[in-house]
Coordinates of C-alpha atoms and ligand atoms in Angstrom, one line a residue:
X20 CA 0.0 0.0 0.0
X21 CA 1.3 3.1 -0.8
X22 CA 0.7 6.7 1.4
X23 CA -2.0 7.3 -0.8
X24 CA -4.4 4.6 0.9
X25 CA -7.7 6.2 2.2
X26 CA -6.3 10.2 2.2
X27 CA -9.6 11.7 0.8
X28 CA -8.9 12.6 -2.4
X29 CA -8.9 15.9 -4.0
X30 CA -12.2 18.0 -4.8
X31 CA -11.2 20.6 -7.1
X32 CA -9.6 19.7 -10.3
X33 CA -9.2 22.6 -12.9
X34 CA -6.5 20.7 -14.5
X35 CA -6.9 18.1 -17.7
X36 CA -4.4 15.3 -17.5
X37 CA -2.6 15.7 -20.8
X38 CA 0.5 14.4 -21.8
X39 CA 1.6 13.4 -18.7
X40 CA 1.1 16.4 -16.8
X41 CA -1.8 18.7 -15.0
X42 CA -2.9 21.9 -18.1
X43 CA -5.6 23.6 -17.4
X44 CA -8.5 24.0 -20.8
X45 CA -7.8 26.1 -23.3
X46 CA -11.3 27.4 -22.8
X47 CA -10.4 27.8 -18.7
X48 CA -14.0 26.5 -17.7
X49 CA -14.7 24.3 -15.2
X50 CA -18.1 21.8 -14.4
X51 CA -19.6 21.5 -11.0
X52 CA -19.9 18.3 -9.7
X53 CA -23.5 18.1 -7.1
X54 CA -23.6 15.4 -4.5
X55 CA -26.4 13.5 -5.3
X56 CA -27.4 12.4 -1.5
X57 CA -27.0 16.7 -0.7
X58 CA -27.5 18.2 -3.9
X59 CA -25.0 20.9 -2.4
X60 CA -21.3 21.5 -4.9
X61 CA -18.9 18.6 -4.4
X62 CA -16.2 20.1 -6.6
X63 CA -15.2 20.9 -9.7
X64 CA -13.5 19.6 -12.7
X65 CA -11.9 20.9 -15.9
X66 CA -13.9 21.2 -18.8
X67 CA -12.3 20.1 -21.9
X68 CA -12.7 22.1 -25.5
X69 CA -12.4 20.6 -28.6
X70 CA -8.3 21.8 -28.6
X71 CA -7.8 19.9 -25.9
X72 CA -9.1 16.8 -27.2
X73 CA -6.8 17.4 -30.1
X74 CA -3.8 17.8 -27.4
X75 CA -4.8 14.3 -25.7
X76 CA -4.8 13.0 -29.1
X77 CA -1.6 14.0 -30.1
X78 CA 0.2 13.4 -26.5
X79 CA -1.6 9.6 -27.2
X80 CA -0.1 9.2 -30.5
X81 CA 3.3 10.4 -29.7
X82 CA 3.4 7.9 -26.8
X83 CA 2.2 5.1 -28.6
X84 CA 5.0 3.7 -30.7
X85 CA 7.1 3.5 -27.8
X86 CA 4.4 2.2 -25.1
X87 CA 3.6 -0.1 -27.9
X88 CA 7.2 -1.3 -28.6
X89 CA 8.1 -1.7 -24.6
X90 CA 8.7 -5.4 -23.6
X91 CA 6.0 -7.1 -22.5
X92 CA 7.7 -7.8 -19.1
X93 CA 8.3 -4.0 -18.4
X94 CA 4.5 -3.1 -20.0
X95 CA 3.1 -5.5 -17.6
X96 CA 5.5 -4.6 -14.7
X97 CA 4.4 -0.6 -15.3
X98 CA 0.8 -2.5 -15.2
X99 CA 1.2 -3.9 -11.9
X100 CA 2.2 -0.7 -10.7
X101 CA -0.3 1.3 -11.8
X102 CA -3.0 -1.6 -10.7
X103 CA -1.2 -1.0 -7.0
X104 CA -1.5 2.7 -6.8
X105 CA -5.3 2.4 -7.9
X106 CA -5.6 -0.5 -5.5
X107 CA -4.1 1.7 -2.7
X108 CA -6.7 4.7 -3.5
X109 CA -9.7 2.1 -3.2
X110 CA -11.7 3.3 -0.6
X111 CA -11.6 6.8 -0.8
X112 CA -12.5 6.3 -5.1
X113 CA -15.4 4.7 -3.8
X114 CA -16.3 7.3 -1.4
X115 CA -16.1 9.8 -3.9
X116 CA -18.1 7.7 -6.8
X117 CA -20.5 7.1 -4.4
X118 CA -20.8 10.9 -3.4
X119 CA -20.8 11.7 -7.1
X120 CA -23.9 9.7 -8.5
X121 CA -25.9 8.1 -5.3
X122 CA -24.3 4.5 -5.0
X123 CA -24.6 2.4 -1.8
X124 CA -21.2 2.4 -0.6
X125 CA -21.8 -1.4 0.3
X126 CA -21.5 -1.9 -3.6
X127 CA -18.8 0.9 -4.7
X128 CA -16.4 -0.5 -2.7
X129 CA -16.1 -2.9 -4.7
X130 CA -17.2 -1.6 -8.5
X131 CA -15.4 1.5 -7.7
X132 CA -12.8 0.4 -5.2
X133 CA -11.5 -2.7 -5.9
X134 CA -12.3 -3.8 -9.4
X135 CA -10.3 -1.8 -11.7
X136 CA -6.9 -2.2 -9.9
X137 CA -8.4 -6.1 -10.6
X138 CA -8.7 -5.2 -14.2
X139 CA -5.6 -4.0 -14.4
X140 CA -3.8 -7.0 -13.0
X141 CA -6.2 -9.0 -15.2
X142 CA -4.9 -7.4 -18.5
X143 CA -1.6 -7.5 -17.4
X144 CA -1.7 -11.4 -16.5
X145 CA -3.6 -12.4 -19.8
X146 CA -0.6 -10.3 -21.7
X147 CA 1.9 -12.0 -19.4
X148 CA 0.6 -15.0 -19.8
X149 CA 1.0 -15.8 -23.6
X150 CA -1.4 -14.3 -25.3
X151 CA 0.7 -13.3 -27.9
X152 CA 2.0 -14.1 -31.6
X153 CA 2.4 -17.7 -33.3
X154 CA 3.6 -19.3 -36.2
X155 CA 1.4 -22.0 -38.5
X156 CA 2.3 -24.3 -40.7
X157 CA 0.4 -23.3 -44.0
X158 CA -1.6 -25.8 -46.2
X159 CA 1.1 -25.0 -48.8
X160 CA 4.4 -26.5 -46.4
X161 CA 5.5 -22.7 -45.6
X162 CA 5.4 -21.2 -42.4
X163 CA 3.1 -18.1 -41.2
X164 CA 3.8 -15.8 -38.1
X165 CA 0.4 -14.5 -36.4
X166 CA 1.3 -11.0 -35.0
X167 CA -1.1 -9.2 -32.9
X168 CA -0.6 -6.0 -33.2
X169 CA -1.8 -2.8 -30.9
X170 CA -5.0 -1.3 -32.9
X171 CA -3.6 1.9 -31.7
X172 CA -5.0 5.1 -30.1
X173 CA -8.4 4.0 -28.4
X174 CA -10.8 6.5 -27.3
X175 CA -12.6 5.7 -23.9
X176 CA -16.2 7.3 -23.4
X177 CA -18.0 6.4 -20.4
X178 CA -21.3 6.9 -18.2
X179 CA -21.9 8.3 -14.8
X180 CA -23.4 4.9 -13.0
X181 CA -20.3 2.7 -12.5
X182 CA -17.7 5.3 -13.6
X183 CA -15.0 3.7 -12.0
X184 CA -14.9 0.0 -13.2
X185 CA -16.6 0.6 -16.8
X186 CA -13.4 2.8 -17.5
X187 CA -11.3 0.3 -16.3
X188 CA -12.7 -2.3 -18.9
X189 CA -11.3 -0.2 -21.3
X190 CA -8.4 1.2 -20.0
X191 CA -7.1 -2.1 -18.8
X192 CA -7.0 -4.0 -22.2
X193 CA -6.5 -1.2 -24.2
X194 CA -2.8 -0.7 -21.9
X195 CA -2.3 -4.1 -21.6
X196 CA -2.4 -4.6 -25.3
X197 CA -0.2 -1.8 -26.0
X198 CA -2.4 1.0 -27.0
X199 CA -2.7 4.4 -25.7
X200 CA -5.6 5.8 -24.5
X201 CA -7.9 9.4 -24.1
X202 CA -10.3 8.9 -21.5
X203 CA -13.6 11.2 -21.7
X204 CA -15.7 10.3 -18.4
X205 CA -19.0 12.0 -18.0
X206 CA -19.8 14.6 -16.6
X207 CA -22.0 14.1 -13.4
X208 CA -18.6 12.0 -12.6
X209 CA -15.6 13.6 -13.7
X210 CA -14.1 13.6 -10.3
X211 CA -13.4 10.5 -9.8
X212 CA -12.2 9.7 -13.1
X213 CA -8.7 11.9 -11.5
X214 CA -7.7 9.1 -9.6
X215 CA -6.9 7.2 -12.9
X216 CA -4.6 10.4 -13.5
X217 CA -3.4 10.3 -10.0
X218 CA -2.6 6.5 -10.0
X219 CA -1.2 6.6 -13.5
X220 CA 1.8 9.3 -12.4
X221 CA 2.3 7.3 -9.3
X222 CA 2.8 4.2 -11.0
X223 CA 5.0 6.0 -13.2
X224 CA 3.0 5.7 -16.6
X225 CA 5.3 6.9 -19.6
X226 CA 3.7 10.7 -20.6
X227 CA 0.7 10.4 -22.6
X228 CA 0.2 6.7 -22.5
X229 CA -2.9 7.9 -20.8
X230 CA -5.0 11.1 -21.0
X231 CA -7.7 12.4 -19.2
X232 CA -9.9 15.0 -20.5
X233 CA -13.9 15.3 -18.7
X234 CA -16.4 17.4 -21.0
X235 CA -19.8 16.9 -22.4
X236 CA -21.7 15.5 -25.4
X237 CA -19.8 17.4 -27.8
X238 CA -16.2 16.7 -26.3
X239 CA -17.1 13.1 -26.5
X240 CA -18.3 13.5 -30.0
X241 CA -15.3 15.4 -31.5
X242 CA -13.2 12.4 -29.3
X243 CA -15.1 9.6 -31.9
X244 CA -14.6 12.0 -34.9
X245 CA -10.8 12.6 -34.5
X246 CA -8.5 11.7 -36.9
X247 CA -5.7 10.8 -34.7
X248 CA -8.3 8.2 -32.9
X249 CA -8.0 4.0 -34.4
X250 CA -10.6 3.1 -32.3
X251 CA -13.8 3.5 -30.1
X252 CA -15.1 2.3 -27.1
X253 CA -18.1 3.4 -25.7
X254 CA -20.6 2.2 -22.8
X255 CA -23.9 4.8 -22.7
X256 CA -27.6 5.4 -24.2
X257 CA -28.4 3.4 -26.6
X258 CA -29.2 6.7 -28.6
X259 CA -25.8 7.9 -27.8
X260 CA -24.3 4.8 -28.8
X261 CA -26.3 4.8 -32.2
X262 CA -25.3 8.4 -33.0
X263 CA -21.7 7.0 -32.5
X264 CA -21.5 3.6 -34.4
X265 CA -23.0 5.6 -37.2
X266 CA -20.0 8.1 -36.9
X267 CA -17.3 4.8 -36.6
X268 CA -19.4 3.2 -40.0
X269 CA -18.6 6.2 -42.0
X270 CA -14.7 6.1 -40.7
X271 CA -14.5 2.7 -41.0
X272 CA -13.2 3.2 -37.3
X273 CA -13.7 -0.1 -35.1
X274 CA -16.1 0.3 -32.0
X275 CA -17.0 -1.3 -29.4
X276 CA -20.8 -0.2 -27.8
X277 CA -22.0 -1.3 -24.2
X278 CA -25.5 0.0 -24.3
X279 CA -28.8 0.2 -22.6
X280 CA -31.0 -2.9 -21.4
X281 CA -34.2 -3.8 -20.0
X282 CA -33.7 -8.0 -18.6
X283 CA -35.9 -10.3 -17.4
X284 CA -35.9 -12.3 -14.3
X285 CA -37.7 -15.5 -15.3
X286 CA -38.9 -17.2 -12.0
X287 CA -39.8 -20.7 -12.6
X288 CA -42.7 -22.8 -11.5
X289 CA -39.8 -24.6 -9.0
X290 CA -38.2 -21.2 -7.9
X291 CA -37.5 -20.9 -4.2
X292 CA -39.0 -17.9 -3.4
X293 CA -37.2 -17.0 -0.5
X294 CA -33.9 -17.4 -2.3
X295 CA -35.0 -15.0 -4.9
X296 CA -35.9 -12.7 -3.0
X297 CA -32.6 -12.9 -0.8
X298 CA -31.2 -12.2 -4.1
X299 CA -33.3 -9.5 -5.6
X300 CA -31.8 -6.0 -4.6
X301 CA -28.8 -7.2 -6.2
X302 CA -30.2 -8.5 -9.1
X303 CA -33.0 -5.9 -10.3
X304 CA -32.3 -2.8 -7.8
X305 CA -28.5 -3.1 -8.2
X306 CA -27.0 0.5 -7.7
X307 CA -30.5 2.0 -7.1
X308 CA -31.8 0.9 -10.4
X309 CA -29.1 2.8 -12.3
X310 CA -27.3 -0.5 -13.9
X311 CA -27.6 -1.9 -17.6
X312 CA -27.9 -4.7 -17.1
X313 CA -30.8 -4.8 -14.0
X314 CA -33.4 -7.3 -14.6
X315 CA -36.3 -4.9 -14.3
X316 CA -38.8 -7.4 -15.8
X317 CA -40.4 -9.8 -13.3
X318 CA -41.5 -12.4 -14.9
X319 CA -44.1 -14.7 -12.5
X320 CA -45.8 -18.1 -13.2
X321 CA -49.3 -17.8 -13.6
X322 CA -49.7 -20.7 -10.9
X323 CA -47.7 -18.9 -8.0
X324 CA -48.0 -15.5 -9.5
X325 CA -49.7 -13.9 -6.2
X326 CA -47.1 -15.6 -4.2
X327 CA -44.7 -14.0 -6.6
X328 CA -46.2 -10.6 -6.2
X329 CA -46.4 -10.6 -2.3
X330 CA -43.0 -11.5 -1.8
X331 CA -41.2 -9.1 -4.2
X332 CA -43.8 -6.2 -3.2
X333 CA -42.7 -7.0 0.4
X334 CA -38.5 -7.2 -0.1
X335 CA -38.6 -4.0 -2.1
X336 CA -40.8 -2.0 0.3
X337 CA -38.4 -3.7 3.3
X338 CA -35.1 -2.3 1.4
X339 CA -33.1 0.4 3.8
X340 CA -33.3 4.1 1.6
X341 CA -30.9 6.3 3.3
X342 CA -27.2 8.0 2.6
X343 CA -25.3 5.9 0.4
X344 CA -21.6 6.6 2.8
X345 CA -24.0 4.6 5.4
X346 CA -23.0 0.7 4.9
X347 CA -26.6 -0.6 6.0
X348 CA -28.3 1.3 2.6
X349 CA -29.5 -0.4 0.2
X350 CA -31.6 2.2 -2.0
X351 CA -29.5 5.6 -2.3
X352 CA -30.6 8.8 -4.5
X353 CA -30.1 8.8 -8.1
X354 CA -27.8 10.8 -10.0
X355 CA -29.0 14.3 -10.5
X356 CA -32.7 15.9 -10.2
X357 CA -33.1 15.1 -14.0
X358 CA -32.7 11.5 -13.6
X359 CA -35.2 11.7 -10.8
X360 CA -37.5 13.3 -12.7
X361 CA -37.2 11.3 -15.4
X362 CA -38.2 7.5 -13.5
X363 CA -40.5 10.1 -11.8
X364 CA -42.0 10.2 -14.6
X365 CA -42.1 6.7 -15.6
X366 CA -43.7 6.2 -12.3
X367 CA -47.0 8.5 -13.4
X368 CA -46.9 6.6 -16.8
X369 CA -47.3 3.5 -15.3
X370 CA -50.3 4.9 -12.9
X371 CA -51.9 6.2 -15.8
X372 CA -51.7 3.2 -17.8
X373 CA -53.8 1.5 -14.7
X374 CA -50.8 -1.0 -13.5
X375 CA -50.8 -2.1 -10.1
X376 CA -48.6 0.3 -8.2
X377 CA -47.6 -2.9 -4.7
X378 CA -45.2 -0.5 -3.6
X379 CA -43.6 2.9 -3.9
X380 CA -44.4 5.1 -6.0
X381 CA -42.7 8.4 -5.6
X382 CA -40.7 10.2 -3.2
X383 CA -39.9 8.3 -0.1
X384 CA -42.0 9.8 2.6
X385 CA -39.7 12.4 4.8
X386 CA -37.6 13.1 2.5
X387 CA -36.3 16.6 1.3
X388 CA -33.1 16.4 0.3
X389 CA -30.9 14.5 -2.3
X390 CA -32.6 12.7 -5.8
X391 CA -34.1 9.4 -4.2
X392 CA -36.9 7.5 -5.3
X393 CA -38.7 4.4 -3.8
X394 CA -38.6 1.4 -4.6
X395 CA -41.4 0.7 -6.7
X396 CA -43.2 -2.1 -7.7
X397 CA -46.1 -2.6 -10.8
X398 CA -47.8 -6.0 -11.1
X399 CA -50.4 -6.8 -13.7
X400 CA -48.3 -5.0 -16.8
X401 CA -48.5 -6.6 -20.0
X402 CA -45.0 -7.1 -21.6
X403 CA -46.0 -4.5 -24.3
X404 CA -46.2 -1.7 -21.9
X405 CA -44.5 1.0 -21.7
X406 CA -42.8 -0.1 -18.5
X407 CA -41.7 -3.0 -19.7
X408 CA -40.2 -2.1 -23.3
X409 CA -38.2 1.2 -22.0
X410 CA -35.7 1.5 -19.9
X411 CA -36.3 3.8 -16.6
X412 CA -33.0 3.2 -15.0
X413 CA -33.9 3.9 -12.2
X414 CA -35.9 1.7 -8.7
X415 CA -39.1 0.5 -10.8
X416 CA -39.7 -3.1 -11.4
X417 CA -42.7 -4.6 -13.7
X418 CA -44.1 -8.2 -12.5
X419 CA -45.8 -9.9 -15.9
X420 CA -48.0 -13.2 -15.8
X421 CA -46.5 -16.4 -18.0
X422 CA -48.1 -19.9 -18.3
X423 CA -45.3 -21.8 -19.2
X424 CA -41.9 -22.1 -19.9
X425 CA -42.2 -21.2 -23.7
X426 CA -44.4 -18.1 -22.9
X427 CA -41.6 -16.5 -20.6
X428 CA -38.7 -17.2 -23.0
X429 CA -41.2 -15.7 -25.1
X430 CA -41.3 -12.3 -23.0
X431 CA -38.4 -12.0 -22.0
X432 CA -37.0 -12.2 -25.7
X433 CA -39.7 -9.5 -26.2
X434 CA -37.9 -7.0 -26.2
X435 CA -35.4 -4.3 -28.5
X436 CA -32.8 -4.9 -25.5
X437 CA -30.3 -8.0 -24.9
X438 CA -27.7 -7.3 -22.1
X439 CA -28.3 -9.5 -18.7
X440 CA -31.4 -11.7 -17.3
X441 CA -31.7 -14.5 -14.7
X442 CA -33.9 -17.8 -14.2
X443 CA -34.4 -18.8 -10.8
X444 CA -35.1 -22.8 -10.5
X445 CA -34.7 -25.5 -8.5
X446 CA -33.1 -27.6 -11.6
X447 CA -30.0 -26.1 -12.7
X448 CA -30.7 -27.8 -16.4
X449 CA -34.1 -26.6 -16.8
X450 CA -31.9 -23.3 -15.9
X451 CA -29.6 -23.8 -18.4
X452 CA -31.7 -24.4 -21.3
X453 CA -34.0 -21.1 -20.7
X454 CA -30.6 -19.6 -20.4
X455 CA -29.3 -20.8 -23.8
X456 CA -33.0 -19.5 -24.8
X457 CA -33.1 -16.2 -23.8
X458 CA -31.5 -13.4 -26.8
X459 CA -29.0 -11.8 -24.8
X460 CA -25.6 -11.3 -23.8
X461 CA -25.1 -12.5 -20.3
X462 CA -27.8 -14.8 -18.3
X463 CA -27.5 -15.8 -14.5
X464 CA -29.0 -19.0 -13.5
X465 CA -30.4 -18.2 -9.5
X466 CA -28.5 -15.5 -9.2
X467 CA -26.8 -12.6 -12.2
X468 CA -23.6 -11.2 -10.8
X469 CA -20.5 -10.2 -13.6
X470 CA -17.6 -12.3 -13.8
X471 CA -14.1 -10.6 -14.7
X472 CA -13.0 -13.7 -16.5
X473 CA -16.1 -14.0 -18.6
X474 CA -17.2 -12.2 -21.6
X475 CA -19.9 -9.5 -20.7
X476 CA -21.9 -7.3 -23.4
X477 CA -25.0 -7.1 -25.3
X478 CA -27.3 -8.1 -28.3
X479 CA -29.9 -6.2 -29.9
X480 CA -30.0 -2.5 -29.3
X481 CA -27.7 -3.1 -26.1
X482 CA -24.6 -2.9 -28.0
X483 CA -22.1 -4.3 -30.3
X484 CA -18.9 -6.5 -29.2
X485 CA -17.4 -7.5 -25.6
X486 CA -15.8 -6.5 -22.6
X487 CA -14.1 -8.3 -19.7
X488 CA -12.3 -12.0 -20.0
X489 CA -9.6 -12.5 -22.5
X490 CA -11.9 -11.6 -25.0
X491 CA -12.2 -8.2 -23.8
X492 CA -8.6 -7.9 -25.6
X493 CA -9.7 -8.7 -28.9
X494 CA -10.8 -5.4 -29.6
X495 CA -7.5 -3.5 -28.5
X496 CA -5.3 -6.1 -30.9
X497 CA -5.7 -6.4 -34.8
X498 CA -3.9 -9.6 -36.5
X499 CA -1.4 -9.3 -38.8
X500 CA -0.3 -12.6 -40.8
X501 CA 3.4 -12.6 -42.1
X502 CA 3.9 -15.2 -44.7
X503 CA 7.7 -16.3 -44.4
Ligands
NAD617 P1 -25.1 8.9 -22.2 O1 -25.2 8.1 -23.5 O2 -26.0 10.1 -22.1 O3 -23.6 9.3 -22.0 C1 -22.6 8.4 -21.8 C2 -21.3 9.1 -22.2 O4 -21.2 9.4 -23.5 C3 -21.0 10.4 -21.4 O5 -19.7 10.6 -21.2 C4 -21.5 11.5 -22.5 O6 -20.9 12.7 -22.3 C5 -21.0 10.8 -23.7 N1 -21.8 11.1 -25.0 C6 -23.1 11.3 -25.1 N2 -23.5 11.4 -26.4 C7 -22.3 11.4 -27.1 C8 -22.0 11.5 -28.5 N3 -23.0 11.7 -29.4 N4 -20.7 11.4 -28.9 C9 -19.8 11.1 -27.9 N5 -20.0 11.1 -26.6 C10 -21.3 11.2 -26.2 O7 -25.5 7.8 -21.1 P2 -25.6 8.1 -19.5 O8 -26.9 8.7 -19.2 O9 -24.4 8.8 -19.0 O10 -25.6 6.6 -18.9 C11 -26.7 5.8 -18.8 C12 -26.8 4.9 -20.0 O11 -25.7 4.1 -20.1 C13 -28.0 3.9 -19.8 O12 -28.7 3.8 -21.0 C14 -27.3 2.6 -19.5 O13 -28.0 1.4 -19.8 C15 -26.0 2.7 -20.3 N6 -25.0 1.8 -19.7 C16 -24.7 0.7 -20.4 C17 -23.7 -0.2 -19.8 C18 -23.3 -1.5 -20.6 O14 -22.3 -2.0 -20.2 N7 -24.1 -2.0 -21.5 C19 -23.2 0.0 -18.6 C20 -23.5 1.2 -17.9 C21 -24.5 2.1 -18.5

């Protein structure tokens, strides 16, 4: 551990991360950042202009012949650094993240704290560990070397809900295979994304390897355009992420897009109730409903479906609301007044299209301060709802009646998403083969929870290739075959 373990981290941060070193924006302007349990100013962070983008750009592509032509075993060994300083800086990132959008600290510590020095390490043990060129003997009796090659400069946009570890699924391949990267984080989150910065010069990072420059929409969007940029990766709105692949398609520029989702828990005729519902905060409330990948769609069998109803209407209205630096919460705000308003809204769409409001349905009683919503529960809404196609992000859950096994792969393929979903069963098979049924990315049997080995991404409108596992490299490496 170095001296940097749990000193609270700094607030105001006028600087970009450029090159290497702190540089304030051409344009001098800084964002607030507002505490979403307080709503009061948490700090402030640089606000990057198009110019500066262009600096990051060209600090990334002057570092990356040499970051790309270091050994593996010093690459990896600058890895393990880095992955040290970011794991010494754990508990006060999460603090802050948690501060910034309204996550239960319970959670960030982990997502925010732990996992991207994990990611790091990760990258740096795949690289280590031989994932790197061959040769083949050809059909004609000659020989071919396999190279993989870095793909180059990679651009790294990101959302506000798990800022911390959805940066580090990009940053940590994209170093590990030997490209350089500019890092926009949103916004509503930008502080945290410093400690990246922070780490990186601990660790000793060559300059411009990796670059940090926070700004809006239009940063991000002159980010994808830039010539100097090989490649994308992006996690966002599905609208966002349209608007961007459409950009990448003209430029022939690869991308990678981790989108929005709306799953579906299927609980079987079999389920054990009381395990699901020991499981369901995590699973369909995770991080206050702001998470991708939430299954937000209760699916119920018809022959226990009041059972079903009762006991999810009475674990969400039994979750602790409350400040998400407390350990014991389990629903925190959301993210900023907008957000609120916006699953606010949800919540009076869902009234007035006559679903059966169980639980919640607003504003937690006593409540003044900070974004929160309750937990809220609609039973009796048909899968082609409103509810149940769109996705609220946010504390609302839909329960929706099936007769049998076909019906409720039927529903929950239903929809434009494809990102996560769960069966709950007492017969792992019978599990298994709704699993290999359902049209999406990722699927937990009895419980959902993402695995840093395994492959994690979307189908359908949720997005286009993969992060995490080995595969997460792919995207970061292009082949080239050398015909000797
Ligand atoms: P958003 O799309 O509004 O913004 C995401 C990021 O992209 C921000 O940094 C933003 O400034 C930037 N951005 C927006 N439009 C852009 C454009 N045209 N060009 C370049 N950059 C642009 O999303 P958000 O509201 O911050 O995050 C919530 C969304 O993210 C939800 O839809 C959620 O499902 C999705 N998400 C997906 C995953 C996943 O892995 N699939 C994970 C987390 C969040």
């Amino acid at each position: 551990m170095s001296s940097a373990d749990s000193a609270p981290l700094a607030l105001d941060r006028p600087d970009l991360f450029i090159d290497g070193h702190w540089r304030a924006p051409r344009g001098g302007a800084q964002t607030d950042v507002v505490e979403a349990a307080t709503e009061q100013v948490l700090g402030a962070a640089a606000d990057a202009t198009a110019a500066d983008v262009d600096d990051a750009v060209g600090a990334a592509r002057r570092a990356l012949p040499g970051w790309a032509g270091l050994p593996i075993a010093a690459r990896t060994d600058l890895l393990d650094r880095f992955a040290g300083e970011l794991k010494a800086r754990a508990r006060a990132t999460a603090a802050l993240s948690s501060r910034e959008n309204g996550m239960p600290i319970a959670l960030s510590v982990g997502v925010n704290g732990y996992a991207p020095a994990m990611m790091v390490r990760y990258y740096a043990d795949v690289i280590r560990n031989g994932a790197g060129d061959d040769v083949r003997a050809s059909a004609l009796g000659t020989r071919t070397v396999v190279r993989h090659e870095p793909v180059g400069v990679v651009a790294a946009i990101t959302p506000w809900n798990y800022p911390q570890s959805l940066a580090a699924m990009k940053i940590a391949p994209a170093l590990a295979a030997g490209c350089t990267v500019v890092l926009k984080p949103s916004p509503e989150t930008a502080l945290d994304a410093y400690v990246f910065a922070d780490a990186a010069l601990a660790a000793g990072l060559p300059a411009g390897v990796l670059n940090i420059v926070p700004g809006g929409r239009e940063t991000g969007a002159h980010l994808v355009e830039h010539p100097g940029v090989d490649k994308v990766a992006f996690t966002g709105s599905t609208p966002a992420g349209r608007a961007i692949g459409e950009v990448c398609g003209r430029l022939l520029r690869p991308v990678t897009l981790e989108l929005g989702g709306k799953s579906a828990s299927v609980i079987l005729d079999d389920a054990d109730l009381d395990h699901v519902t020991a499981r369901l905060a995590d699973v369909s409330l995770v991080n206050n409903g702001q998470t991708c990948h939430a299954c937000t769609r209760i699916l119920a069998p018809r022959s226990r479906y009041d059972e079903v109803v009762d006991a999810v209407t009475e674990t969400v209205a039994a979750l602790r609301i409350g400040d998400p630096l407390d350990q014991a919460t389990q629903i925190g705000p959301l993210v900023t007044r907008a957000q609120q308003r916006r699953v606010l809204d949800y919540i009076d769409i869902g009234v007035a299209a006559g679903h059966r409001l169980t639980t919640g349905g607003g504003v937690p009683d006593g409540v003044d301060t900070g974004w929160y919503v309750a937990p809220t529960v609609f039973a009796d809404v048909d899968n082609a709802a409103r509810l149940a196609q769109e996705e609220i992000f946010g504390p609302v859950l839909t329960i929706t009646p099936y007769t049998d096994d076909a019906e409720a792969v039927a529903i929950a393929n239903d929809s434009p998403y494809g990102l996560g979903g769960s069966v709950w069963t007492a017969d792992e098979e019978r599990g298994v083969a709704i699993a290999d049924a359902i049209e999406s990315g990722t699927v937990g049997v009895n419980h959902y929870a993402l695995d840093l080995g395994a492959p994690f991404g979307g189908v359908k409108a949720s997005g286009l290739g993969r992060e995490l596992g080995p595969e997460g490299l792919v995207p970061y490496r292009r082949t080239k075959s050398i015909y000797l």
